[in-house]
Amino acid sequence: MSSSGPLRVGMVGYAFMGAAHSHAWRTASRFFDLPLVPELTALAGRNAVAARTAADRMGWSSVETDWRRLIERDDIDLIDICTPGDTHAQIAIAALEAGKHVLCEKPLANSVPEAEAMTAAAERAAADGVMAMCGFTYRRTPALALFKQMIANGEVGTIRQVRAQYLQDWLSDENAPLTWRMDKEKAGSGALGDIGAHIIDASQFVTGQQITGVSALMETFVARRPLGGDLVGLGGRGQVGEDVPSGPVTVDDAAVFTARFDGGPIGVFEATRFALGRRNALRLEVNGSLGSIAFDFEDMNTLQYYDGTNEPGRQGFRRILVTEPEHPYVSHWWPAGHGLGYEHGFTHQVVDLVTAIGSGEQPTPSFADALGVQRVLAAVEASAGNNSTWQFVDG
Ligand code: SOE
């Protein structure tokens, strides 16, 4: 594939996700043939000095201190939104109305009405060839992409059960500082929206099925935390005490729920930031009539596969090292066995997005797909707020 010109990107935000996205924009065209070559044209952040420093470090050519200015610029084709959830809707809708493609971090929004407005804007823009995609990046981990292929090939037969966990532990310390990720106004929800959204998307992605209803429990274990956290939410320490200023945690620390899928399977989901010792364990297991597949992001280059059709006495889970050129995305990287990392999912996300834009096709997950996840998040909150009563997913 030969490239037919640049894709000039303007990115809003430059913390953890901004760094991951910048790496992807810089790298994608060096390892994959893309129809358009991404250019890191401008980065927007409110603090001019900090934004300039980040832009220089991450490779952006210019800086704006207001995202609106980014959208006004004629030399920007795509807006990449890496800010907290409370800003997603206004930035994405303004960008789409200005004819800019949009990549928006997950969860799509802080509420279903916002996500619906964004989806409507995306559908209007798509009529003019302007594309929008939500950044559920784990879909682009080769092992999870292979997981989906194996299910589609019938290698587990009829799916009966789905088991999904996203386990982190960075809030286990009650003196870990308060950040925007613990503020409902900014983040929408806590573990549920931040990491639960990933396993909702991943489970629907690999099975090709939608969650239709849930019964949930949510809990906040630490109600107040010391002030002074950074934007990323992973650094610093304080002590909640009489003379140390603290603030309320207004989101969930953990969310668990059972679910039904539209093709028949039942599911169990768990999202927590309090699973001591589990740093980033996004786990997914599917059990079908013929076999099972299991994945754990802490061992992200492998997949466990149990083939129930093997002869008795020879059965057992086998470990597939997902680093072969036959595996999704892998042939563009290193020789077999050399392994990929967290950042490669973001690079593959750019590859898939730019490829779709180049061919005029809708990239996935679309805003409509991400609205579907948002509706599951809302159903989980509604159920947890009503004594775990079964809640159907609207839409
Ligand atoms: C924090 O919990 C976080 O950075 C999430 O926001 C990301 O989506 C996930 O990839 C890693 O953890």
Short mmCIF file of C-alpha atoms and ligand atoms in Angstrom, two decimals:
data_model
loop_
_atom_site.label_atom_id
_atom_site.label_comp_id
_atom_site.label_asym_id
_atom_site.label_seq_id
_atom_site.Cartn_x
_atom_site.Cartn_y
_atom_site.Cartn_z
CA MET A 1 0.00 0.00 0.00
CA SER A 2 1.45 3.40 -0.84
CA SER A 3 0.56 6.46 1.15
CA SER A 4 -1.42 9.26 -0.45
CA GLY A 5 -0.45 12.05 1.92
CA PRO A 6 -0.31 13.07 5.55
CA LEU A 7 -2.89 12.74 8.30
CA ARG A 8 -2.31 15.78 10.49
CA VAL A 9 -3.16 15.04 14.11
CA GLY A 10 -4.05 17.39 16.96
CA MET A 11 -4.06 15.74 20.38
CA VAL A 12 -5.81 17.10 23.49
CA GLY A 13 -4.18 16.06 26.79
CA TYR A 14 -0.70 14.72 27.39
CA ALA A 15 -0.65 12.58 30.54
CA PHE A 16 -0.50 8.75 30.58
CA MET A 17 -2.85 8.24 27.62
CA GLY A 18 -1.36 11.17 25.72
CA ALA A 19 2.07 9.58 26.01
CA ALA A 20 0.77 6.19 24.82
CA HIS A 21 -1.06 7.79 21.87
CA SER A 22 1.94 9.94 20.93
CA HIS A 23 4.12 6.85 20.79
CA ALA A 24 1.56 5.18 18.52
CA TRP A 25 1.22 8.16 16.16
CA ARG A 26 5.02 8.34 15.86
CA THR A 27 5.50 4.61 15.32
CA ALA A 28 2.62 3.24 13.22
CA SER A 29 3.81 4.26 9.75
CA ARG A 30 7.33 3.01 10.45
CA PHE A 31 6.19 -0.58 10.91
CA PHE A 32 2.97 -0.74 8.84
CA ASP A 33 2.10 0.50 5.36
CA LEU A 34 -0.57 3.12 5.88
CA PRO A 35 -2.69 4.98 3.32
CA LEU A 36 -1.92 8.24 5.13
CA VAL A 37 1.15 9.07 7.17
CA PRO A 38 0.35 10.52 10.63
CA GLU A 39 2.00 13.81 11.50
CA LEU A 40 2.13 15.01 15.10
CA THR A 41 1.00 18.51 14.20
CA ALA A 42 -0.19 20.05 17.48
CA LEU A 43 -0.79 19.21 21.12
CA ALA A 44 -3.28 21.11 23.31
CA GLY A 45 -3.01 21.60 27.06
CA ARG A 46 -4.09 24.43 29.35
CA ASN A 47 -0.69 24.97 30.97
CA ALA A 48 1.48 26.45 28.20
CA VAL A 49 4.83 25.56 29.77
CA ALA A 50 3.86 22.00 30.67
CA ALA A 51 2.25 21.46 27.26
CA ARG A 52 5.36 22.77 25.49
CA THR A 53 7.59 20.48 27.54
CA ALA A 54 5.34 17.49 26.78
CA ALA A 55 5.17 18.39 23.08
CA ASP A 56 8.94 18.57 22.81
CA ARG A 57 9.40 15.26 24.62
CA MET A 58 6.70 13.41 22.68
CA GLY A 59 7.44 14.87 19.25
CA TRP A 60 4.61 17.34 18.60
CA SER A 61 5.42 20.29 16.29
CA SER A 62 3.29 22.97 17.95
CA VAL A 63 1.18 23.73 21.01
CA GLU A 64 -2.22 25.28 21.70
CA THR A 65 -3.54 26.17 25.14
CA ASP A 66 -7.20 25.84 24.12
CA TRP A 67 -8.57 22.74 22.36
CA ARG A 68 -11.00 24.99 20.45
CA ARG A 69 -8.06 26.56 18.65
CA LEU A 70 -6.91 23.08 17.64
CA ILE A 71 -10.29 22.46 16.03
CA GLU A 72 -10.22 25.83 14.21
CA ARG A 73 -6.89 25.11 12.58
CA ASP A 74 -6.95 24.24 8.86
CA ASP A 75 -3.79 22.16 9.13
CA ILE A 76 -5.38 19.52 11.42
CA ASP A 77 -7.31 16.53 10.03
CA LEU A 78 -7.94 14.46 13.17
CA ILE A 79 -8.53 15.29 16.83
CA ASP A 80 -7.28 12.75 19.37
CA ILE A 81 -9.00 13.15 22.77
CA CYS A 82 -6.88 12.01 25.74
CA THR A 83 -8.55 14.04 28.49
CA PRO A 84 -10.81 13.04 31.42
CA GLY A 85 -14.32 11.89 30.51
CA ASP A 86 -16.13 15.12 31.40
CA THR A 87 -14.60 16.84 28.36
CA HIS A 88 -15.06 14.11 25.74
CA ALA A 89 -18.53 15.07 24.50
CA GLN A 90 -17.92 18.76 23.90
CA ILE A 91 -14.55 18.23 22.21
CA ALA A 92 -15.68 15.31 20.05
CA ILE A 93 -18.91 16.95 18.89
CA ALA A 94 -17.16 20.25 18.06
CA ALA A 95 -14.42 18.41 16.17
CA LEU A 96 -16.84 16.28 14.15
CA GLU A 97 -18.95 19.33 13.29
CA ALA A 98 -15.77 21.02 12.05
CA GLY A 99 -15.11 18.06 9.74
CA LYS A 100 -12.23 16.54 11.74
CA HIS A 101 -11.94 12.79 12.27
CA VAL A 102 -11.95 11.86 15.98
CA LEU A 103 -10.24 9.27 18.13
CA CYS A 104 -11.66 9.42 21.67
CA GLU A 105 -10.31 7.63 24.75
CA LYS A 106 -12.57 5.26 26.65
CA PRO A 107 -15.07 5.28 28.24
CA LEU A 108 -16.73 7.28 25.48
CA ALA A 109 -18.41 9.68 27.92
CA ASN A 110 -19.53 10.12 31.51
CA SER A 111 -23.20 9.38 30.81
CA VAL A 112 -25.50 7.72 28.29
CA PRO A 113 -27.04 11.05 27.10
CA GLU A 114 -23.56 12.42 26.34
CA ALA A 115 -22.62 9.21 24.53
CA GLU A 116 -25.87 9.37 22.54
CA ALA A 117 -25.14 12.96 21.48
CA MET A 118 -21.62 11.95 20.44
CA THR A 119 -22.94 8.99 18.46
CA ALA A 120 -25.47 11.19 16.68
CA ALA A 121 -22.69 13.65 15.79
CA ALA A 122 -20.52 10.77 14.55
CA GLU A 123 -23.31 9.42 12.36
CA ARG A 124 -23.93 12.86 10.82
CA ALA A 125 -20.19 13.28 10.18
CA ALA A 126 -19.84 9.80 8.67
CA ALA A 127 -22.22 10.85 5.88
CA ASP A 128 -19.44 13.26 4.78
CA GLY A 129 -16.65 10.70 5.19
CA VAL A 130 -15.56 12.01 8.60
CA MET A 131 -14.80 9.09 10.94
CA ALA A 132 -14.99 8.61 14.71
CA MET A 133 -13.59 5.77 16.80
CA CYS A 134 -13.37 5.02 20.52
CA GLY A 135 -10.05 3.85 22.00
CA PHE A 136 -10.72 0.42 23.46
CA THR A 137 -7.12 -0.42 22.76
CA TYR A 138 -6.96 -3.93 24.29
CA ARG A 139 -8.86 -5.22 21.24
CA ARG A 140 -5.58 -4.72 19.40
CA THR A 141 -3.51 -6.94 21.65
CA PRO A 142 -2.58 -9.79 19.25
CA ALA A 143 -3.64 -12.50 21.73
CA LEU A 144 -7.10 -10.95 22.18
CA ALA A 145 -7.47 -10.50 18.42
CA LEU A 146 -6.54 -14.19 18.03
CA PHE A 147 -9.02 -15.06 20.81
CA LYS A 148 -11.78 -13.49 18.70
CA GLN A 149 -10.63 -15.31 15.53
CA MET A 150 -10.63 -18.68 17.31
CA ILE A 151 -14.17 -18.16 18.59
CA ALA A 152 -15.31 -17.08 15.13
CA ASN A 153 -13.67 -20.25 13.70
CA GLY A 154 -15.82 -22.33 16.06
CA GLU A 155 -12.85 -23.55 18.12
CA VAL A 156 -14.79 -23.37 21.41
CA GLY A 157 -18.13 -24.39 19.90
CA THR A 158 -21.22 -22.82 21.44
CA ILE A 159 -20.26 -20.29 24.10
CA ARG A 160 -21.78 -21.05 27.50
CA GLN A 161 -19.86 -18.92 29.99
CA VAL A 162 -17.79 -15.74 29.98
CA ARG A 163 -15.51 -14.83 32.90
CA ALA A 164 -13.98 -11.35 32.81
CA GLN A 165 -11.84 -9.55 35.37
CA TYR A 166 -9.84 -6.35 35.33
CA LEU A 167 -7.72 -6.31 38.46
CA GLN A 168 -5.42 -3.43 39.48
CA ASP A 169 -4.07 -2.51 42.92
CA TRP A 170 -2.86 1.07 42.72
CA LEU A 171 -5.49 2.33 45.19
CA SER A 172 -5.02 -0.39 47.82
CA ASP A 173 -2.96 2.03 49.91
CA GLU A 174 -5.51 4.25 51.64
CA ASN A 175 -2.97 7.09 51.59
CA ALA A 176 -2.67 7.08 47.82
CA PRO A 177 -3.70 10.62 46.86
CA LEU A 178 -6.99 11.83 45.43
CA THR A 179 -6.91 12.46 41.67
CA TRP A 180 -9.49 13.20 38.98
CA ARG A 181 -9.98 9.46 38.54
CA MET A 182 -11.75 9.40 41.94
CA ASP A 183 -13.98 12.40 41.15
CA LYS A 184 -17.38 11.45 39.71
CA GLU A 185 -17.77 14.84 38.03
CA LYS A 186 -14.59 14.32 36.03
CA ALA A 187 -14.42 10.54 35.58
CA GLY A 188 -18.10 9.51 35.53
CA SER A 189 -17.40 6.43 37.64
CA GLY A 190 -14.39 4.70 39.19
CA ALA A 191 -13.12 1.19 38.56
CA LEU A 192 -16.34 0.50 36.67
CA GLY A 193 -15.88 3.04 33.86
CA ASP A 194 -12.10 3.15 33.86
CA ILE A 195 -11.33 -0.56 33.66
CA GLY A 196 -14.71 -2.32 33.79
CA ALA A 197 -15.45 -0.65 30.43
CA HIS A 198 -12.47 -2.50 28.95
CA ILE A 199 -13.72 -5.95 29.95
CA ILE A 200 -17.25 -5.16 28.78
CA ASP A 201 -15.83 -4.18 25.41
CA ALA A 202 -13.34 -7.07 25.27
CA SER A 203 -15.98 -9.68 26.14
CA GLN A 204 -18.41 -8.34 23.54
CA PHE A 205 -15.58 -8.10 21.01
CA VAL A 206 -14.31 -11.67 21.34
CA THR A 207 -17.76 -13.28 21.55
CA GLY A 208 -19.43 -11.06 18.94
CA GLN A 209 -22.36 -10.85 21.36
CA GLN A 210 -23.96 -8.05 23.36
CA ILE A 211 -24.71 -7.93 27.09
CA THR A 212 -28.47 -7.66 27.58
CA GLY A 213 -28.83 -7.43 31.37
CA VAL A 214 -26.87 -7.29 34.63
CA SER A 215 -27.06 -7.65 38.39
CA ALA A 216 -24.38 -5.66 40.20
CA LEU A 217 -22.62 -4.67 43.41
CA MET A 218 -20.36 -1.62 43.73
CA GLU A 219 -18.25 -0.54 46.69
CA THR A 220 -16.05 2.36 47.75
CA PHE A 221 -13.56 1.05 50.33
CA VAL A 222 -11.74 4.32 51.10
CA ALA A 223 -14.07 7.31 51.41
CA ARG A 224 -11.48 10.11 51.78
CA ARG A 225 -7.97 10.52 50.47
CA PRO A 226 -5.18 13.08 50.85
CA LEU A 227 -5.11 15.85 48.27
CA GLY A 228 -2.13 16.36 46.01
CA GLY A 229 -2.30 13.59 43.41
CA ASP A 230 -0.96 14.07 39.91
CA LEU A 231 -3.02 13.89 36.74
CA VAL A 232 -2.03 10.35 35.95
CA GLY A 233 -3.25 9.19 39.34
CA LEU A 234 -0.45 6.76 40.02
CA GLY A 235 2.10 8.83 41.97
CA GLY A 236 2.71 10.50 45.33
CA ARG A 237 1.85 9.61 48.90
CA GLY A 238 0.17 11.48 51.75
CA GLN A 239 -1.52 10.66 55.05
CA VAL A 240 -5.15 11.32 55.81
CA GLY A 241 -5.00 12.99 59.23
CA GLU A 242 -6.07 16.05 61.14
CA ASP A 243 -3.53 18.39 59.58
CA VAL A 244 -3.38 16.92 56.08
CA PRO A 245 -6.02 18.22 53.69
CA SER A 246 -8.15 15.47 52.22
CA GLY A 247 -11.12 15.15 49.92
CA PRO A 248 -13.99 12.73 49.28
CA VAL A 249 -13.80 9.81 46.88
CA THR A 250 -17.06 10.03 44.91
CA VAL A 251 -16.69 6.93 42.72
CA ASP A 252 -16.59 3.17 43.17
CA ASP A 253 -13.35 1.38 44.04
CA ALA A 254 -14.70 -1.97 42.85
CA ALA A 255 -17.64 -3.21 40.80
CA VAL A 256 -18.81 -6.80 40.28
CA PHE A 257 -21.72 -8.04 38.20
CA THR A 258 -23.29 -11.03 36.59
CA ALA A 259 -24.60 -10.70 33.04
CA ARG A 260 -26.47 -12.34 30.20
CA PHE A 261 -25.39 -12.13 26.55
CA ASP A 262 -27.80 -12.05 23.62
CA GLY A 263 -26.55 -15.35 22.17
CA GLY A 264 -27.22 -17.27 25.39
CA PRO A 265 -24.04 -17.23 27.52
CA ILE A 266 -23.97 -16.05 31.12
CA GLY A 267 -21.06 -13.96 32.39
CA VAL A 268 -19.27 -12.91 35.58
CA PHE A 269 -17.42 -9.56 35.66
CA GLU A 270 -15.15 -7.92 38.21
CA ALA A 271 -13.34 -4.57 38.06
CA THR A 272 -11.23 -3.39 40.98
CA ARG A 273 -8.31 -1.14 41.86
CA PHE A 274 -7.85 -2.98 45.18
CA ALA A 275 -6.63 -6.45 44.14
CA LEU A 276 -3.27 -6.27 45.94
CA GLY A 277 -0.55 -7.80 43.82
CA ARG A 278 -2.51 -7.61 40.57
CA ARG A 279 -1.00 -4.71 38.68
CA ASN A 280 -2.85 -4.84 35.38
CA ALA A 281 -4.57 -8.22 35.13
CA LEU A 282 -7.17 -7.94 32.40
CA ARG A 283 -8.39 -11.52 32.28
CA LEU A 284 -10.90 -13.10 30.00
CA GLU A 285 -12.02 -16.72 29.82
CA VAL A 286 -14.65 -18.23 27.57
CA ASN A 287 -15.99 -21.76 28.03
CA GLY A 288 -17.82 -23.36 25.14
CA SER A 289 -19.25 -26.72 24.18
CA LEU A 290 -15.97 -27.80 22.49
CA GLY A 291 -13.26 -25.92 24.35
CA SER A 292 -12.09 -22.98 26.43
CA ILE A 293 -9.81 -19.98 25.83
CA ALA A 294 -8.21 -17.87 28.56
CA PHE A 295 -6.16 -14.64 28.48
CA ASP A 296 -4.38 -12.58 31.13
CA PHE A 297 -2.81 -9.26 30.15
CA GLU A 298 -0.03 -9.78 32.70
CA ASP A 299 1.10 -12.53 30.33
CA MET A 300 -0.08 -10.68 27.25
CA ASN A 301 1.85 -12.58 24.57
CA THR A 302 0.14 -15.86 25.35
CA LEU A 303 -3.26 -17.49 25.12
CA GLN A 304 -4.40 -20.63 26.94
CA TYR A 305 -6.47 -23.00 24.82
CA TYR A 306 -8.24 -26.18 25.93
CA ASP A 307 -9.46 -28.35 23.09
CA GLY A 308 -12.23 -30.57 24.49
CA THR A 309 -12.09 -32.77 21.39
CA ASN A 310 -8.61 -34.12 22.27
CA GLU A 311 -8.62 -37.80 23.21
CA PRO A 312 -9.09 -38.69 26.89
CA GLY A 313 -5.77 -38.85 28.68
CA ARG A 314 -4.23 -36.23 26.39
CA GLN A 315 -6.40 -33.27 27.35
CA GLY A 316 -5.20 -30.11 29.04
CA PHE A 317 -4.75 -26.38 28.51
CA ARG A 318 -1.95 -25.57 26.10
CA ARG A 319 -0.10 -22.31 25.92
CA ILE A 320 -0.05 -20.57 22.54
CA LEU A 321 2.77 -18.05 22.25
CA VAL A 322 1.10 -15.36 20.18
CA THR A 323 4.25 -14.09 18.49
CA GLU A 324 4.09 -15.97 15.19
CA PRO A 325 3.78 -14.15 11.85
CA GLU A 326 0.40 -15.90 11.34
CA HIS A 327 -1.00 -14.06 14.36
CA PRO A 328 -2.84 -10.72 14.06
CA TYR A 329 -0.50 -7.69 13.68
CA VAL A 330 2.63 -9.70 14.61
CA SER A 331 4.29 -10.05 11.18
CA HIS A 332 5.03 -6.31 11.19
CA TRP A 333 7.20 -6.57 14.30
CA TRP A 334 9.87 -8.92 15.55
CA PRO A 335 10.86 -12.54 14.87
CA ALA A 336 8.80 -15.24 16.65
CA GLY A 337 9.17 -15.30 20.41
CA HIS A 338 10.33 -11.71 20.83
CA GLY A 339 7.09 -10.41 22.31
CA LEU A 340 5.11 -7.16 22.23
CA GLY A 341 4.06 -4.76 25.01
CA TYR A 342 1.25 -2.50 26.26
CA GLU A 343 2.17 0.26 23.80
CA HIS A 344 1.72 -1.95 20.72
CA GLY A 345 -2.06 -2.02 21.25
CA PHE A 346 -2.08 1.75 20.76
CA THR A 347 0.04 1.48 17.62
CA HIS A 348 -2.33 -1.14 16.19
CA GLN A 349 -5.23 1.15 17.08
CA VAL A 350 -3.67 3.91 14.94
CA VAL A 351 -3.03 1.39 12.14
CA ASP A 352 -6.66 0.25 12.10
CA LEU A 353 -8.02 3.79 12.36
CA VAL A 354 -5.82 5.24 9.60
CA THR A 355 -6.48 2.24 7.35
CA ALA A 356 -10.24 2.72 7.78
CA ILE A 357 -10.01 6.47 7.13
CA GLY A 358 -7.91 5.80 4.02
CA SER A 359 -10.47 3.39 2.62
CA GLY A 360 -13.49 5.45 3.67
CA GLU A 361 -14.76 2.69 5.97
CA GLN A 362 -16.19 3.04 9.47
CA PRO A 363 -13.46 2.15 12.01
CA THR A 364 -14.38 -0.03 14.98
CA PRO A 365 -15.22 0.32 17.78
CA SER A 366 -17.46 3.09 16.46
CA PHE A 367 -19.07 5.63 18.79
CA ALA A 368 -22.24 3.52 18.46
CA ASP A 369 -20.30 0.48 19.73
CA ALA A 370 -18.93 2.54 22.61
CA LEU A 371 -22.45 3.83 23.38
CA GLY A 372 -23.38 0.16 23.81
CA VAL A 373 -20.65 -0.18 26.47
CA GLN A 374 -21.87 3.05 28.11
CA ARG A 375 -25.36 1.55 28.39
CA VAL A 376 -23.96 -1.51 30.14
CA LEU A 377 -22.06 0.78 32.56
CA ALA A 378 -25.31 2.65 33.27
CA ALA A 379 -27.19 -0.62 33.83
CA VAL A 380 -24.50 -1.78 36.30
CA GLU A 381 -24.81 1.48 38.27
CA ALA A 382 -28.60 1.29 38.24
CA SER A 383 -28.58 -2.31 39.48
CA ALA A 384 -26.00 -1.62 42.20
CA GLY A 385 -28.06 1.37 43.32
CA ASN A 386 -31.16 -0.80 43.60
CA ASN A 387 -30.01 -3.75 45.73
CA SER A 388 -28.58 -5.65 42.75
CA THR A 389 -31.97 -5.86 41.05
CA TRP A 390 -31.74 -7.27 37.52
CA GLN A 391 -31.34 -4.41 35.09
CA PHE A 392 -31.88 -4.76 31.36
CA VAL A 393 -29.46 -2.86 29.14
CA ASP A 394 -31.42 -0.16 27.28
CA GLY A 395 -31.11 0.36 23.58
C1 SOE B 1 -5.86 3.33 34.88
O1 SOE B 1 -6.62 2.48 35.63
C2 SOE B 1 -5.60 2.84 33.45
O2 SOE B 1 -4.64 3.70 32.95
C3 SOE B 1 -6.81 2.90 32.51
O3 SOE B 1 -7.35 4.19 32.46
C4 SOE B 1 -6.37 2.45 31.13
O4 SOE B 1 -7.46 2.47 30.25
C5 SOE B 1 -5.77 1.05 31.24
O5 SOE B 1 -5.24 0.68 29.99
C6 SOE B 1 -4.67 1.00 32.24
O6 SOE B 1 -5.11 1.52 33.47
#
